[in-house]
Short mmCIF file of C-alpha atoms in Angstrom, two decimals:
data_model
loop_
_atom_site.label_atom_id
_atom_site.label_comp_id
_atom_site.label_asym_id
_atom_site.label_seq_id
_atom_site.Cartn_x
_atom_site.Cartn_y
_atom_site.Cartn_z
CA MET A 26 0.00 0.00 0.00
CA SER A 27 1.41 3.37 -0.97
CA LEU A 28 2.26 6.06 1.53
CA HIS A 29 0.01 9.11 1.86
CA ILE A 30 2.01 12.28 2.33
CA ALA A 31 0.53 15.69 3.15
CA ILE A 32 2.36 18.86 2.10
CA LEU A 33 1.69 22.17 3.79
CA ALA A 34 0.87 24.25 0.70
CA LEU A 35 0.14 27.68 2.17
CA GLN A 36 3.10 29.39 0.49
CA GLY A 37 6.50 28.41 -0.86
CA ALA A 38 8.17 25.64 -2.84
CA PHE A 39 5.71 22.84 -2.14
CA ALA A 40 5.37 21.70 -5.76
CA GLU A 41 9.04 20.62 -5.80
CA HIS A 42 8.51 18.31 -2.81
CA ARG A 43 5.39 16.91 -4.41
CA LYS A 44 7.23 16.04 -7.62
CA MET A 45 10.03 14.35 -5.72
CA LEU A 46 7.73 12.28 -3.50
CA GLU A 47 5.56 11.23 -6.43
CA SER A 48 8.67 10.03 -8.24
CA LEU A 49 9.22 7.76 -5.22
CA GLY A 50 5.70 6.35 -5.55
CA ALA A 51 4.00 8.21 -2.70
CA GLU A 52 0.44 9.56 -2.86
CA VAL A 53 0.68 13.29 -2.19
CA PHE A 54 -1.97 15.85 -1.26
CA GLU A 55 -1.82 19.51 -0.26
CA ILE A 56 -3.02 21.15 2.93
CA ARG A 57 -4.35 24.64 2.29
CA GLN A 58 -7.28 24.83 4.71
CA LYS A 59 -9.02 23.07 7.59
CA LYS A 60 -11.06 20.65 5.50
CA ASP A 61 -7.84 19.19 4.04
CA LEU A 62 -7.00 17.85 7.50
CA THR A 63 -9.73 15.20 7.31
CA LEU A 64 -7.65 13.18 4.85
CA LYS A 65 -5.51 10.48 6.38
CA CYS A 66 -1.75 10.94 6.09
CA ASP A 67 1.38 9.00 7.05
CA ALA A 68 3.66 12.05 7.09
CA LEU A 69 3.73 15.83 6.71
CA ILE A 70 6.11 17.97 4.65
CA LEU A 71 6.86 21.53 5.77
CA PRO A 72 8.36 23.20 2.67
CA GLY A 73 10.61 26.19 2.17
CA GLY A 74 9.12 29.64 1.70
CA GLU A 75 8.67 32.54 4.09
CA SER A 76 8.12 31.40 7.67
CA THR A 77 6.34 34.66 8.65
CA THR A 78 3.81 34.14 5.86
CA GLN A 79 3.35 30.43 6.59
CA GLY A 80 3.10 30.99 10.36
CA LYS A 81 0.43 33.64 9.95
CA LEU A 82 -1.64 31.61 7.50
CA LEU A 83 -1.36 28.50 9.69
CA ARG A 84 -3.04 30.36 12.52
CA GLU A 85 -5.61 32.29 10.54
CA LEU A 86 -6.75 29.26 8.57
CA GLU A 87 -7.09 27.34 11.87
CA LEU A 88 -4.52 24.72 10.92
CA PHE A 89 -2.07 25.53 13.67
CA GLU A 90 -3.42 23.68 16.72
CA PRO A 91 -4.50 20.47 14.95
CA LEU A 92 -1.17 20.16 13.10
CA LYS A 93 0.86 20.98 16.20
CA LYS A 94 -0.96 18.24 18.12
CA ARG A 95 -0.38 15.67 15.39
CA ILE A 96 3.34 16.50 15.20
CA ALA A 97 3.67 16.33 18.98
CA ASP A 98 1.85 12.97 18.90
CA GLY A 99 4.50 11.55 16.57
CA LEU A 100 3.37 12.23 12.97
CA PRO A 101 6.55 11.98 10.84
CA VAL A 102 7.60 15.40 9.53
CA LEU A 103 10.18 16.42 6.95
CA ALA A 104 10.95 20.14 7.24
CA THR A 105 13.15 22.21 4.93
CA CYS A 106 14.34 25.79 5.54
CA ALA A 107 11.22 27.75 6.60
CA GLY A 108 9.74 24.44 7.79
CA THR A 109 12.65 24.07 10.22
CA ILE A 110 11.86 27.54 11.58
CA LEU A 111 8.27 26.40 12.15
CA LEU A 112 9.47 23.39 14.18
CA ALA A 113 12.07 25.18 16.32
CA LYS A 114 11.37 25.50 20.03
CA GLN A 115 13.20 28.82 20.03
CA LEU A 116 14.28 31.44 17.49
CA ALA A 117 17.40 33.50 18.12
CA ASP A 118 16.68 37.25 17.76
CA ASP A 119 12.92 36.68 17.51
CA PRO A 120 10.44 36.12 20.38
CA VAL A 121 7.92 34.45 18.03
CA THR A 122 7.80 30.66 17.71
CA HIS A 123 5.47 28.41 15.75
CA PHE A 124 4.94 24.65 16.34
CA ALA A 125 7.92 24.63 18.72
CA THR A 126 7.92 20.83 18.76
CA MET A 127 11.67 20.34 18.23
CA PRO A 128 14.21 21.32 20.94
CA ILE A 129 16.49 23.33 18.66
CA VAL A 130 17.38 27.04 18.48
CA VAL A 131 17.29 28.50 14.97
CA ARG A 132 18.51 31.86 13.68
CA ARG A 133 16.59 33.16 10.66
CA ASN A 134 18.51 34.52 7.62
CA ALA A 135 21.67 33.53 9.49
CA TYR A 136 23.98 33.76 6.47
CA GLY A 137 22.64 37.13 5.23
CA ARG A 138 20.71 38.24 2.18
CA GLN A 139 20.38 36.53 -1.22
CA LEU A 140 23.96 37.42 -2.23
CA SER A 141 25.10 35.09 0.57
CA SER A 142 23.05 32.12 -0.62
CA PHE A 143 25.35 29.22 -1.50
CA TYR A 144 25.78 25.58 -2.51
CA ALA A 145 27.65 23.04 -0.40
CA ASP A 146 28.29 19.29 -0.68
CA SER A 147 28.23 17.14 2.41
CA ASN A 148 27.41 13.76 3.90
CA PHE A 149 24.00 12.92 5.33
CA SER A 150 23.65 10.28 8.02
CA GLY A 151 22.39 6.99 6.56
CA ILE A 152 22.96 8.00 2.93
CA ASP A 153 25.95 6.56 1.15
CA GLN A 154 26.87 9.51 -1.07
CA ASN A 155 27.90 13.15 -0.98
CA LEU A 156 24.78 15.27 -1.43
CA PRO A 157 24.38 18.71 -3.03
CA MET A 158 22.92 21.17 -0.51
CA PRO A 159 21.58 24.54 -1.69
CA PHE A 160 21.19 27.13 1.08
CA ILE A 161 18.86 29.99 0.12
CA ARG A 162 18.62 32.88 2.57
CA ALA A 163 18.99 29.97 4.94
CA PRO A 164 18.45 29.78 8.67
CA GLN A 165 21.02 28.16 10.95
CA ILE A 166 20.60 25.66 13.78
CA VAL A 167 22.59 27.45 16.50
CA ASP A 168 21.86 25.07 19.38
CA TYR A 169 20.14 21.75 20.03
CA ASP A 170 19.30 19.52 23.00
CA ALA A 171 21.20 16.33 23.79
CA GLU A 172 18.38 14.06 22.59
CA VAL A 173 18.48 15.65 19.09
CA GLU A 174 20.45 13.55 16.59
CA LEU A 175 22.80 15.34 14.18
CA LEU A 176 22.30 14.16 10.58
CA ALA A 177 24.49 16.52 8.57
CA SER A 178 26.92 19.41 9.02
CA VAL A 179 28.52 21.96 6.72
CA GLY A 180 31.63 23.76 7.97
CA GLN A 181 31.22 22.41 11.54
CA LYS A 182 27.67 23.82 11.64
CA PRO A 183 24.64 21.51 11.96
CA VAL A 184 22.40 21.68 8.87
CA ALA A 185 20.13 18.65 9.41
CA VAL A 186 18.81 17.09 12.61
CA ARG A 187 16.32 14.50 13.79
CA TYR A 188 14.20 14.45 16.94
CA GLY A 189 11.85 11.48 17.22
CA ASN A 190 9.91 11.40 13.94
CA GLN A 191 10.78 14.99 13.05
CA VAL A 192 13.54 15.47 10.47
CA ALA A 193 14.59 19.08 9.85
CA MET A 194 17.16 20.71 7.60
CA THR A 195 18.15 24.24 6.68
CA PHE A 196 18.82 23.54 2.98
CA HIS A 197 16.64 22.45 0.05
CA PRO A 198 16.99 18.80 -1.09
CA GLU A 199 13.73 19.19 -3.06
CA ILE A 200 15.35 21.38 -5.73
CA THR A 201 18.48 19.30 -6.35
CA GLY A 202 16.92 16.52 -8.40
CA ASN A 203 18.45 14.01 -5.97
CA PRO A 204 15.69 12.16 -4.06
CA ALA A 205 18.04 10.43 -1.58
CA ILE A 206 16.91 12.39 1.48
CA HIS A 207 13.22 11.99 0.69
CA ARG A 208 13.72 8.26 0.12
CA CYS A 209 15.64 7.96 3.37
CA PHE A 210 12.82 9.80 5.22
CA LEU A 211 10.18 7.47 3.76
CA GLU A 212 12.16 4.30 4.49
CA LYS A 213 13.61 5.10 7.89
CA THR A 214 10.93 7.28 9.47
CA VAL A 215 7.56 7.05 7.72
CA ILE A 216 7.34 3.28 7.11
CA PRO A 217 8.49 2.28 10.63
CA ALA A 218 6.06 4.84 12.15
CA ARG A 219 3.19 3.38 10.17
CA LYS A 220 3.98 -0.13 11.36
CA SER A 221 4.17 0.80 15.03
CA MET B 26 28.13 22.42 -11.99
CA SER B 27 29.89 25.70 -12.87
CA GLU B 28 29.81 28.75 -10.57
CA ILE B 29 27.50 30.64 -12.93
CA VAL B 30 25.06 27.77 -13.27
CA ARG B 31 24.97 27.29 -9.51
CA GLN B 32 24.33 30.99 -8.94
CA GLN B 33 21.55 30.84 -11.52
CA GLU B 34 20.08 27.83 -9.68
CA LEU B 35 20.22 29.65 -6.34
CA ASN B 36 18.54 32.71 -7.85
CA ARG B 37 15.80 30.74 -9.60
CA SER B 38 15.27 28.83 -6.38
CA LEU B 39 14.75 31.98 -4.32
CA ALA B 40 11.92 32.80 -6.74
CA ALA B 41 10.57 29.29 -6.17
CA MET B 42 10.45 29.99 -2.43
CA LEU B 43 8.22 33.02 -3.14
CA LYS B 44 5.62 30.91 -4.97
CA GLY B 45 2.07 30.97 -3.69
CA GLY B 46 2.85 34.33 -2.14
CA VAL B 47 2.14 38.02 -2.54
CA ILE B 48 4.87 40.63 -3.13
CA MET B 49 3.75 44.11 -2.12
CA ASP B 50 4.95 47.58 -3.17
CA VAL B 51 5.88 49.69 -0.15
CA THR B 52 7.24 53.23 0.11
CA THR B 53 8.04 53.49 3.85
CA PRO B 54 9.30 51.20 6.64
CA GLU B 55 5.84 51.48 8.25
CA GLN B 56 4.18 50.16 5.10
CA ALA B 57 6.79 47.40 4.90
CA VAL B 58 5.88 46.26 8.41
CA ILE B 59 2.16 46.33 7.56
CA ALA B 60 2.91 44.20 4.49
CA GLU B 61 5.03 41.69 6.44
CA ASN B 62 2.43 41.41 9.19
CA ALA B 63 -0.26 40.87 6.56
CA GLY B 64 1.68 37.85 5.24
CA ALA B 65 3.57 39.29 2.25
CA CYS B 66 6.35 36.91 1.15
CA ALA B 67 8.50 39.86 -0.02
CA VAL B 68 8.26 43.62 -0.46
CA MET B 69 9.22 45.92 -3.32
CA ALA B 70 10.82 49.08 -1.95
CA LEU B 71 10.16 52.17 -4.06
CA GLU B 72 9.77 55.89 -3.54
CA ARG B 73 6.47 56.16 -5.32
CA ILE B 74 3.97 53.45 -6.14
CA PRO B 75 3.08 53.12 -9.82
CA ALA B 76 -0.21 55.06 -9.55
CA ASP B 77 1.71 58.06 -8.18
CA ILE B 78 4.50 57.66 -10.75
CA ARG B 79 1.80 57.84 -13.38
CA ALA B 80 0.24 60.92 -11.76
CA ALA B 81 3.57 62.70 -11.27
CA GLY B 82 4.83 62.19 -14.83
CA GLY B 83 8.41 63.15 -15.72
CA VAL B 84 11.39 60.82 -15.39
CA SER B 85 11.10 58.07 -12.83
CA ARG B 86 14.35 56.56 -11.49
CA MET B 87 15.74 54.05 -9.03
CA SER B 88 14.81 54.89 -5.41
CA ASP B 89 17.20 56.53 -2.93
CA PRO B 90 19.40 53.75 -1.45
CA ALA B 91 18.93 55.31 2.02
CA MET B 92 15.18 54.79 1.72
CA ILE B 93 15.67 51.20 0.53
CA ARG B 94 17.97 50.53 3.49
CA THR B 95 15.35 51.69 6.00
CA ILE B 96 13.00 49.11 4.53
CA GLN B 97 15.68 46.39 4.59
CA GLN B 98 16.11 47.12 8.30
CA ALA B 99 12.37 47.12 9.02
CA VAL B 100 11.52 43.59 7.80
CA THR B 101 13.00 40.07 7.68
CA ILE B 102 11.34 39.00 4.41
CA PRO B 103 13.19 39.52 1.08
CA VAL B 104 13.37 43.10 -0.17
CA MET B 105 13.24 43.88 -3.90
CA ALA B 106 13.83 47.19 -5.67
CA LYS B 107 13.41 48.51 -9.20
CA CYS B 108 15.95 49.84 -11.65
CA ARG B 109 15.30 51.34 -15.08
CA ILE B 110 15.34 49.10 -18.13
CA GLY B 111 18.92 48.97 -19.44
CA HIS B 112 20.35 50.98 -16.52
CA PHE B 113 23.06 48.58 -15.39
CA ALA B 114 24.69 51.21 -13.16
CA GLU B 115 21.49 51.45 -11.09
CA ALA B 116 21.49 47.66 -10.91
CA GLN B 117 25.12 47.69 -9.72
CA ILE B 118 24.12 50.09 -6.94
CA LEU B 119 21.22 47.89 -5.88
CA GLU B 120 23.53 44.87 -5.84
CA ALA B 121 26.02 46.85 -3.73
CA ILE B 122 23.39 47.47 -1.05
CA GLU B 123 22.58 43.73 -1.10
CA ILE B 124 19.06 43.90 -2.37
CA ASP B 125 17.52 40.39 -2.57
CA TYR B 126 15.96 40.82 -6.03
CA ILE B 127 16.14 43.55 -8.71
CA ASP B 128 13.10 44.33 -10.83
CA GLU B 129 14.28 45.70 -14.19
CA SER B 130 11.02 47.50 -14.58
CA GLU B 131 8.97 49.22 -17.24
CA VAL B 132 7.29 51.19 -14.42
CA LEU B 133 10.38 53.43 -14.30
CA SER B 134 11.47 55.48 -17.31
CA PRO B 135 13.61 53.26 -19.57
CA ALA B 136 17.29 54.23 -19.72
CA ASP B 137 17.98 52.33 -22.94
CA ASP B 138 15.55 51.83 -25.79
CA THR B 139 17.54 49.00 -27.40
CA TYR B 140 19.31 46.94 -24.77
CA HIS B 141 18.17 45.40 -21.52
CA ILE B 142 20.72 44.82 -18.76
CA ASP B 143 23.04 41.83 -19.30
CA LYS B 144 21.80 40.21 -16.11
CA ASN B 145 24.19 37.27 -16.46
CA GLN B 146 26.93 39.65 -15.32
CA PHE B 147 25.32 39.98 -11.89
CA LYS B 148 25.25 37.72 -8.86
CA VAL B 149 22.01 39.25 -7.56
CA PRO B 150 18.80 37.86 -9.13
CA PHE B 151 16.51 39.80 -11.48
CA VAL B 152 12.80 39.70 -12.21
CA CYS B 153 11.55 41.14 -15.50
CA GLY B 154 8.16 41.82 -17.03
CA ALA B 155 6.93 40.00 -20.12
CA ARG B 156 3.80 40.21 -22.25
CA ASP B 157 4.35 37.00 -24.13
CA LEU B 158 6.61 33.98 -24.45
CA GLY B 159 9.10 35.75 -26.71
CA GLU B 160 9.70 38.58 -24.24
CA ALA B 161 9.92 36.12 -21.34
CA LEU B 162 12.55 33.91 -23.02
CA ARG B 163 14.59 36.91 -24.17
CA ARG B 164 14.69 38.19 -20.59
CA ILE B 165 15.63 34.73 -19.31
CA ALA B 166 18.41 34.51 -21.91
CA GLU B 167 19.73 37.83 -20.57
CA GLY B 168 19.79 36.30 -17.09
CA ALA B 169 16.39 36.99 -15.49
CA SER B 170 15.60 34.31 -12.92
CA MET B 171 11.93 35.24 -12.47
CA ILE B 172 9.26 36.55 -14.84
CA ARG B 173 6.08 38.53 -14.19
CA THR B 174 3.35 39.77 -16.48
CA LYS B 175 3.69 43.45 -17.24
CA GLY B 176 0.04 44.26 -16.83
CA GLU B 177 -0.57 47.99 -16.95
CA PRO B 178 0.91 49.26 -13.69
CA GLY B 179 -0.77 51.83 -11.49
CA THR B 180 -4.19 51.48 -13.09
CA GLY B 181 -6.01 48.99 -10.88
CA ASP B 182 -7.21 47.53 -14.19
CA ILE B 183 -6.53 43.81 -14.48
CA ILE B 184 -7.18 43.48 -18.22
CA GLN B 185 -3.55 43.69 -19.38
CA ALA B 186 -2.26 41.18 -16.84
CA VAL B 187 -4.99 38.77 -17.95
CA ARG B 188 -4.11 39.34 -21.59
CA HIS B 189 -0.39 38.71 -20.95
CA MET B 190 -0.93 35.60 -18.84
CA ARG B 191 -3.38 34.08 -21.31
CA LYS B 192 -1.10 34.85 -24.25
CA MET B 193 1.94 33.37 -22.51
CA ASN B 194 0.10 30.17 -21.61
CA ALA B 195 -1.46 29.82 -25.06
CA GLU B 196 1.99 30.13 -26.63
CA ILE B 197 3.45 27.59 -24.22
CA ARG B 198 0.68 25.13 -25.11
CA ARG B 199 1.36 25.72 -28.80
CA ILE B 200 5.11 25.14 -28.35
CA THR B 201 4.59 21.88 -26.44
CA SER B 202 2.50 20.57 -29.34
CA LEU B 203 5.22 21.18 -31.94
CA ALA B 204 7.42 18.46 -33.36
CA GLU B 205 11.07 18.86 -32.38
CA ASP B 206 12.18 19.81 -35.88
CA GLU B 207 9.57 22.58 -35.94
CA LEU B 208 11.16 24.25 -32.90
CA TYR B 209 13.98 25.81 -34.97
CA GLU B 210 11.50 27.82 -37.01
CA ALA B 211 9.50 28.70 -33.88
CA ALA B 212 12.67 29.96 -32.16
CA LYS B 213 13.38 32.11 -35.20
CA SER B 214 9.90 33.64 -35.36
CA LEU B 215 9.75 34.24 -31.58
CA GLN B 216 13.32 35.67 -31.69
CA VAL B 217 14.45 33.50 -28.79
CA PRO B 218 17.35 31.07 -28.15
CA PHE B 219 16.61 27.53 -29.28
CA ASP B 220 17.71 25.91 -26.00
CA LEU B 221 15.24 27.89 -23.92
CA LEU B 222 12.42 27.15 -26.33
CA LYS B 223 13.32 23.45 -26.23
CA SER B 224 13.07 23.57 -22.43
CA VAL B 225 9.55 25.05 -22.72
CA HIS B 226 8.66 22.36 -25.26
CA ASP B 227 9.92 19.56 -23.00
CA ASN B 228 8.55 20.83 -19.68
CA GLY B 229 5.39 22.70 -20.69
CA LYS B 230 6.39 25.69 -18.60
CA LEU B 231 8.87 28.52 -18.38
CA PRO B 232 12.25 27.52 -16.89
CA VAL B 233 11.66 30.13 -14.15
CA VAL B 234 8.80 31.14 -11.87
CA ASN B 235 6.06 33.30 -13.43
CA PHE B 236 4.08 35.79 -11.30
CA ALA B 237 1.18 38.08 -12.15
CA ALA B 238 1.69 41.83 -11.87
CA GLY B 239 -0.03 45.02 -12.93
CA GLY B 240 -3.55 46.04 -11.94
CA VAL B 241 -4.23 43.56 -9.12
CA ALA B 242 -6.55 45.39 -6.68
CA THR B 243 -8.89 42.83 -5.06
CA PRO B 244 -8.81 39.25 -3.69
CA ALA B 245 -10.88 38.29 -6.75
CA ASP B 246 -8.22 39.76 -9.08
CA ALA B 247 -5.56 37.70 -7.30
CA ALA B 248 -7.67 34.52 -7.51
CA LEU B 249 -8.32 35.18 -11.20
CA MET B 250 -4.60 35.43 -11.97
CA MET B 251 -3.77 32.32 -9.93
CA GLN B 252 -6.45 30.32 -11.72
CA LEU B 253 -5.04 31.54 -15.02
CA GLY B 254 -1.71 29.98 -14.03
CA ALA B 255 0.25 32.62 -12.13
CA GLU B 256 2.52 31.12 -9.46
CA GLY B 257 2.14 34.16 -7.19
CA VAL B 258 1.12 37.81 -7.34
CA PHE B 259 2.69 41.25 -7.18
CA VAL B 260 0.41 43.96 -5.79
CA GLY B 261 1.61 47.46 -6.52
CA SER B 262 -0.72 50.38 -5.98
CA GLY B 263 -3.69 48.16 -5.10
CA ILE B 264 -2.97 47.96 -1.37
CA PHE B 265 -1.66 51.28 -0.15
CA LYS B 266 -4.00 53.25 -2.45
CA SER B 267 -7.02 51.57 -0.88
CA GLY B 268 -9.18 52.46 2.13
CA ASN B 269 -7.89 49.78 4.53
CA PRO B 270 -4.44 48.56 3.40
CA ALA B 271 -3.80 46.05 6.21
CA LYS B 272 -7.13 44.30 5.80
CA ARG B 273 -6.95 44.26 2.00
CA ALA B 274 -3.37 42.96 2.08
CA GLU B 275 -4.33 40.08 4.38
CA ALA B 276 -7.33 39.24 2.23
CA ILE B 277 -5.23 39.11 -0.95
CA VAL B 278 -2.63 36.86 0.76
CA LYS B 279 -5.32 34.38 1.80
CA ALA B 280 -7.00 34.52 -1.60
CA VAL B 281 -3.71 33.52 -3.25
CA THR B 282 -3.34 30.47 -0.97
CA ASN B 283 -6.92 29.27 -1.46
CA TYR B 284 -7.51 30.67 -4.94
CA THR B 285 -10.09 28.08 -5.98
CA ASP B 286 -12.26 28.33 -2.86
CA ALA B 287 -14.92 30.83 -3.94
CA ALA B 288 -16.80 30.64 -0.62
CA MET B 289 -13.66 31.64 1.27
CA ILE B 290 -12.84 34.42 -1.21
CA ALA B 291 -16.41 35.72 -0.87
CA GLU B 292 -15.83 36.09 2.89
CA LEU B 293 -12.41 37.66 2.30
CA SER B 294 -13.97 40.19 -0.07
CA CYS B 295 -16.49 41.45 2.51
CA ASN B 296 -16.14 44.97 3.94
CA LEU B 297 -12.64 45.65 2.64
CA GLY B 298 -13.36 49.35 2.36
CA GLU B 299 -12.67 51.36 -0.73
CA ALA B 300 -10.61 49.75 -3.47
CA MET B 301 -8.07 51.90 -5.30
CA VAL B 302 -9.95 54.19 -7.63
CA GLY B 303 -8.38 52.85 -10.76
CA ILE B 304 -8.27 54.13 -14.29
CA ASN B 305 -9.17 52.24 -17.42
CA ALA B 306 -6.07 50.92 -19.12
CA ASP B 307 -7.40 52.12 -22.48
CA GLU B 308 -8.02 55.67 -21.24
CA ILE B 309 -4.42 56.46 -20.40
CA ALA B 310 -1.81 58.21 -22.50
CA LEU B 311 1.31 56.54 -21.04
CA ILE B 312 1.42 52.83 -21.89
CA MET B 313 4.14 51.33 -19.68
CA GLU B 314 3.76 47.79 -21.02
CA GLU B 315 5.13 48.97 -24.37
CA ARG B 316 8.49 49.64 -22.73
CA GLY B 317 11.20 47.06 -23.36
CA LYS B 318 10.41 44.22 -25.75
#
């Protein structure tokens, strides 16, 4: 039976995640309003985009509390860039938080403006190849609790972490054409969570 | 991947992160904060919004960098700014103050009536207006990493944006239906590079993100453009020339996210106060969309 993956489609690069997951054989649907929450899903994708826009729409479209509860209850989540900001328990330089379900501290726009966006190549825990990692006005994980597992680093700085069923990264695997991270998420997080 | 190709990827990808969002024209840090709080995914910093540029007449130039900086300091979302068509020195200045995106815009007075900026020479990304597939692919060949319809700025009249979006999509559909050996002739008649046209033929879409711009004034206008295939919306004069900018801005943001839900857009459209007055696009003397082909 194929996996059913929900993508938060309020704003941002959700179509790229959809394409990648469909290429891996998953059934994908978008969450844009409350009625979309009635569909059953095995995992949630929090895409890149603007976290201020996404955070505001989450609340005003009454998606915030139900999604936060599901994530806290163990729904597998893959978060990229703005999605990682939504998951962070604390934001450096910003009193606002969103789901706050992951014990990490994240600094928004940590590398600077668009001129400081960059590509890196690095290893990712559990994947047997060097992966391209585009960072676009990226946030940075500046601190994390002991129970958070480090999945990838670039220049000594953490860029991908896992906490329970939540996998978060500050770069954009969905635009690289390499589905390794999405496949790894489906195989190592979503399928085991569905069985348990 | 070469440095240039990677930079191009990063710049096209920033545009991808703006998809499903609304980019709002702002003239002061206060307006920028209103826009960010309303859910804008980026702001366009400029001294005068298009409706006032139109009213003022004369030569319209890049904004004062000091004014742009105050807006960069006021918000955390990306900040864009406009330079004149062909005015690469203005673009260099905007790059020097680390603007996130440059709009080489027909709203300002063109500086060059033959050449656009060679945008491949810049690290900073550019968005350009286009009325049809030919203009879009020429701008992309020059290095634009995002396209928008030209519309007819500062009018509050949606007709030109609709015309440009429909024309672009009709041409893309036509190109996808061509046989490969017919693409050479199509590239010649559209006056565009073959490789870019081949990419449209193979993928059924532009190689970069395509937004709607020009004349968007209501949640219904935004929903119309999204249903016609826009990947996001620029709102220029439509917000801060209206009765209740904050409320209208929020309503347009939500309409873009749920652009097919008419019941929700009906609620969003209630009691928004006065819309911008608007002028008919065919009653004006200065046709900005004609600038830069």
